[in-house]
Tab-separated table of C-alpha atoms and ligand atoms in Angstrom:
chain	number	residue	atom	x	y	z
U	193	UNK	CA	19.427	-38.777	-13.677
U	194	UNK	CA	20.036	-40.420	-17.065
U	195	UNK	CA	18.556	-38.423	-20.125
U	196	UNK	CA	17.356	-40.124	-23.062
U	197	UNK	CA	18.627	-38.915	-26.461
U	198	UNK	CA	17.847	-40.615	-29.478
U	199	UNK	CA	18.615	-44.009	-27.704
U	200	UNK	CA	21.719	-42.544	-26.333
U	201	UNK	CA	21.831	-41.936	-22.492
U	202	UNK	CA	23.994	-39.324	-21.335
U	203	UNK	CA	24.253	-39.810	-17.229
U	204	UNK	CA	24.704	-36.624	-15.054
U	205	UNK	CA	24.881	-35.483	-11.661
U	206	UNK	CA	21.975	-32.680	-11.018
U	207	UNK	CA	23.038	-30.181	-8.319
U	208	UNK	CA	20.020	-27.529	-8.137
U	209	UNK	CA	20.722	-24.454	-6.338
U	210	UNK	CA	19.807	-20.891	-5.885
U	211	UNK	CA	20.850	-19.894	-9.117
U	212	UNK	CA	19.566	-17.963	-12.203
U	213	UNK	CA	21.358	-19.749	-15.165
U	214	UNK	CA	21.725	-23.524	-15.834
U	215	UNK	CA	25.620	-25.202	-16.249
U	216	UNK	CA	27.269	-27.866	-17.390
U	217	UNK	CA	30.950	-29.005	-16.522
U	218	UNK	CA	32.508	-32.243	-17.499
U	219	UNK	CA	35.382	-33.733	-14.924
U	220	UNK	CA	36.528	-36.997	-13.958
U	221	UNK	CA	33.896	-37.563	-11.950
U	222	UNK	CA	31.154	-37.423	-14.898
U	223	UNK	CA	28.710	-34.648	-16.502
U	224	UNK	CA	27.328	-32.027	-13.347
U	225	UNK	CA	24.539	-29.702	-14.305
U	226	UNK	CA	23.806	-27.151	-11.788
U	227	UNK	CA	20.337	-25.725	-12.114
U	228	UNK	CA	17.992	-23.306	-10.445
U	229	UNK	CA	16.032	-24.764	-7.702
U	230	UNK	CA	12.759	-24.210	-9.575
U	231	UNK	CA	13.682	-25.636	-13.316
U	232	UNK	CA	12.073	-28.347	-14.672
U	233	UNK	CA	13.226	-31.470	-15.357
U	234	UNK	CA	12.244	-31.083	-18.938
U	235	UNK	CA	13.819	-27.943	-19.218
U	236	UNK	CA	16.893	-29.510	-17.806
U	237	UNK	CA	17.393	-32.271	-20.249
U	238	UNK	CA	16.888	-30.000	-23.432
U	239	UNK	CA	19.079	-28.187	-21.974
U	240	UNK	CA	21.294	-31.481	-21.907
U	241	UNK	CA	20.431	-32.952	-25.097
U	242	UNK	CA	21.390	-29.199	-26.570
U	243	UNK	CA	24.658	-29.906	-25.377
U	244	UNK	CA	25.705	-33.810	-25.779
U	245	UNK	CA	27.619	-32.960	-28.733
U	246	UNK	CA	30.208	-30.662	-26.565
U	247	UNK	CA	29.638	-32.881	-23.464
U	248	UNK	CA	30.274	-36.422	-25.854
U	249	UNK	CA	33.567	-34.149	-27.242
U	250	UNK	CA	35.089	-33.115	-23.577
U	251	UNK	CA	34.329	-36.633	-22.261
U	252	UNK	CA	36.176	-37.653	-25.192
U	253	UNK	CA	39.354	-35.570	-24.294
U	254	UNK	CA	39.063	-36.334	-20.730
U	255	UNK	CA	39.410	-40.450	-21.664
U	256	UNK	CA	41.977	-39.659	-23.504
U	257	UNK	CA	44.293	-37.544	-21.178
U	258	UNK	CA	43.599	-40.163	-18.678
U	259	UNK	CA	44.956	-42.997	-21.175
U	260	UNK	CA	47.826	-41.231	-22.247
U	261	UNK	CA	48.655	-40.479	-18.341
U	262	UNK	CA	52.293	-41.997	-17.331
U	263	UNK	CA	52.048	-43.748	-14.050
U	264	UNK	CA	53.655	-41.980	-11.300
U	265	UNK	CA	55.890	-42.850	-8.533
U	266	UNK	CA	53.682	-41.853	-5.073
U	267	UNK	CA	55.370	-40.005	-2.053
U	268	UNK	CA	55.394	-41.602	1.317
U	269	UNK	CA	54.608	-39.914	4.245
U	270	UNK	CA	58.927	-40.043	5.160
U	271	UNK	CA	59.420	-38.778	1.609
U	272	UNK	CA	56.408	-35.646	2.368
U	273	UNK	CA	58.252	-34.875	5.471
U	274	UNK	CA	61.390	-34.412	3.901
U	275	UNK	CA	59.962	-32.214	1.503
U	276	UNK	CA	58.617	-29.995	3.704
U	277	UNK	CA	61.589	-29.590	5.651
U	278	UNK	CA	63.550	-29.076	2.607
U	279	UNK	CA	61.122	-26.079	1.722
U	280	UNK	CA	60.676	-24.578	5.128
U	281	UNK	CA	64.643	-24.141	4.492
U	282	UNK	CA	64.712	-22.878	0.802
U	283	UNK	CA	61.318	-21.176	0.494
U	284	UNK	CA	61.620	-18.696	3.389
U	285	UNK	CA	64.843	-17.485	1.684
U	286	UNK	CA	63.890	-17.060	-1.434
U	287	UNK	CA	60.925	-15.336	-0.520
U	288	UNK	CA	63.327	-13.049	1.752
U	289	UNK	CA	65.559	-12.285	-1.248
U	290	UNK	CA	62.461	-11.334	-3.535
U	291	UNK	CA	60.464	-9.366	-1.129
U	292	UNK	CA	62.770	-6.109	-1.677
U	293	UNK	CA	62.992	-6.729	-5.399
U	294	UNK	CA	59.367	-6.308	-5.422
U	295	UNK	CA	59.153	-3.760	-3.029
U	296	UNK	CA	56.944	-5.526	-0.612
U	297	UNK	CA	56.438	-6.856	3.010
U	298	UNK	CA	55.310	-10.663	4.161
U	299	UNK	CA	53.734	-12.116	6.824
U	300	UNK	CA	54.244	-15.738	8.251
U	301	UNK	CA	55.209	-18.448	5.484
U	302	UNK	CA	53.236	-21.996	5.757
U	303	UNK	CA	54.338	-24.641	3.992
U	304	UNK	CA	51.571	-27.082	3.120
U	305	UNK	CA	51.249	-30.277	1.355
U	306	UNK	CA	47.818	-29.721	-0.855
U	307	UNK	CA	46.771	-31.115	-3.674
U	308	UNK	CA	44.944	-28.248	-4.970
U	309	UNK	CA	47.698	-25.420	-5.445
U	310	UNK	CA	51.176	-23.840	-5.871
U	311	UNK	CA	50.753	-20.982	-3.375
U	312	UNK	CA	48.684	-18.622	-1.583
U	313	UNK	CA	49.102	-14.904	-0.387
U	314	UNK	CA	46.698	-13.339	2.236
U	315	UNK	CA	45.241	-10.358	2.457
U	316	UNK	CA	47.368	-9.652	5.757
U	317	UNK	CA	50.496	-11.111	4.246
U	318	UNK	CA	51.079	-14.552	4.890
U	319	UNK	CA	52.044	-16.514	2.868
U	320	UNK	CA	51.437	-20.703	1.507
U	321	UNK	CA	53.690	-22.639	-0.302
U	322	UNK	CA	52.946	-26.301	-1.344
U	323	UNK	CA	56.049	-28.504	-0.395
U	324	UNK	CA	55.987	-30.480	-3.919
U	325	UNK	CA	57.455	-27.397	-5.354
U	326	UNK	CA	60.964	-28.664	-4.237
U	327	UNK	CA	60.735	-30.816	-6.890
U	328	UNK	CA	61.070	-28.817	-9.489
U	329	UNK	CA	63.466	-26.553	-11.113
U	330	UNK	CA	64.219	-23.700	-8.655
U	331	UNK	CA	63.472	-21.705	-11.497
U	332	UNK	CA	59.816	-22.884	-10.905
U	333	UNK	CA	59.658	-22.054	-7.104
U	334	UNK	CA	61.216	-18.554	-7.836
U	335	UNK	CA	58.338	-17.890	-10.633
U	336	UNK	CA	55.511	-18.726	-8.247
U	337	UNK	CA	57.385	-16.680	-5.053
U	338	UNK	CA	57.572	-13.775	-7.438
U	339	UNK	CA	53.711	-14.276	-8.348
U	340	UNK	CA	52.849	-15.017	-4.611
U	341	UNK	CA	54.681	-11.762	-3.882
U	342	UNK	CA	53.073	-9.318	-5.881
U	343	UNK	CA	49.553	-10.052	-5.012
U	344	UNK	CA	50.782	-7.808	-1.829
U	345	UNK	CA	50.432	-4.732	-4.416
U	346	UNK	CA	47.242	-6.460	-6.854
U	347	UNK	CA	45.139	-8.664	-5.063
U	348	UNK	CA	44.091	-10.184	-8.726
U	349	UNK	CA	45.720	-11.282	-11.962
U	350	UNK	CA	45.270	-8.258	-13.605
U	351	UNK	CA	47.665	-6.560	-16.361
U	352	UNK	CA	48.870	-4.403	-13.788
U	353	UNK	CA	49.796	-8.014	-11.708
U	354	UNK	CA	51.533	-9.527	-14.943
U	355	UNK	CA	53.396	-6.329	-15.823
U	356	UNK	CA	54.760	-6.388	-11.899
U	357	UNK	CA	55.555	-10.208	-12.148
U	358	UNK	CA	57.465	-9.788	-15.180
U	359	UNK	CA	59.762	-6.724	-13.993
U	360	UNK	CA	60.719	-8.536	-11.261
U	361	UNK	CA	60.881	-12.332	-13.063
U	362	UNK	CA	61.345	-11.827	-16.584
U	363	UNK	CA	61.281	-15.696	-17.339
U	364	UNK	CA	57.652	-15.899	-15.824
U	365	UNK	CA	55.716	-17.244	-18.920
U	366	UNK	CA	58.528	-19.783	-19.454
U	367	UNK	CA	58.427	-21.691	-16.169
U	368	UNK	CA	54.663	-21.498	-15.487
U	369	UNK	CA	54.686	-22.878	-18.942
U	370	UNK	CA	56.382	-26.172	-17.221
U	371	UNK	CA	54.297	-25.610	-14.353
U	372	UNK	CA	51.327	-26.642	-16.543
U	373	UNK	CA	53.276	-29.221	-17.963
U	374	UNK	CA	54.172	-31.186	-15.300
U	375	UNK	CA	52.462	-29.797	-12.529
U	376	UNK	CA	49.639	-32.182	-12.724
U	377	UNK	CA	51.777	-35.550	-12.845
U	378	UNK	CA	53.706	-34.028	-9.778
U	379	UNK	CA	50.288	-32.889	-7.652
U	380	UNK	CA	49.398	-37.133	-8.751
U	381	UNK	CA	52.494	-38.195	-6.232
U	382	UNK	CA	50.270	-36.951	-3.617
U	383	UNK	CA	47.643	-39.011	-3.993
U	384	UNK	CA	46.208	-42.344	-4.426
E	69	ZN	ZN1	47.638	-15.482	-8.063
């Protein structure tokens, strides 16, 4: 549904929905809005042409992370599998030498090859661990068993959650720091 601004046409997806308030989000795929079910369509483009300026800007950024993006080398299925095994060996561990330090049971540990996140905890315990975390420093692996961990006390990131993370694994900030780095070009193996 293309919306006409002074000769300029910004395209976007409309999603309407039982919703009070209208949004906006910018991705790879394009511009979404996400309206109530009831707005009109005028109402929806103002809304719009109120905010090409940020959309133009984030589109902008978007471009220009994807230009500056390094190719990457993609797994194979073999080279997935090996991962896996590789952290059904080394994850279990370390979660079994952490546990204690944070003073906390587990349930079963999964490992799982997603493209979406790091790790999971339950509310009953169990634990998820993406297998593309073995290839990264083990410094990495032990940050995000440590975070996994103590969502058994705080289901949430609250202070109380950092404070706990950081008793147990001073270095936190540092390695989810690389996390955010490079955890994108890694989680890009997966695919494609
Ligand atoms: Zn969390």
């Amino acid at each position: 549904m293309p919306s006409e601004i002074n000769g300029n046409i910004i395209e976007y997806r409309l999603m309407r929905s039982r919703r009070r308030t209208i949004s906006v989000e910018v991705t790879d795929e394009g511009v979404t809005v996400r309206a109530p079910l009831k707005m009109s369509v005028a109402e929806i483009d103002k809304f719009v042409i109120d905010h090409k300026d940020w959309i133009r800007k984030k589109t902008a950024l978007l471009d220009e992370k994807k230009k500056n993006q390094q190719p990457v080398e993609h797994l194979t299925r073999a080279d997935i599998d090996k991962l896996a095994d590789e952290a059904m060996r080394v994850i279990p561990e370390r979660v079994a030498y952490y546990a204690p330090l944070v003073g906390v049971t587990y349930g079963r540990i999964t490992i799982r090859n997603q493209v979406s996140r790091w790790g999971s905890c339950s509310s009953k315990g169990n634990l998820n661990f993406n297998c593309l975390l073995m290839l990264m420093p083990p410094e990495v692996l032990d940050s995000v068993v440590v975070h996994e961990l103590c969502h058994r006390k705080e289901m949430n990131h609250s202070k109380k959650f950092y404070a706990e993370v950081l008793r147990v694994y001073p270095d936190y900030h540092k390695w989810q720091k690389w996390l955010e780095t490079h955890g994108d070009d890694i989680m890009r193996r997966m695919t494609g």
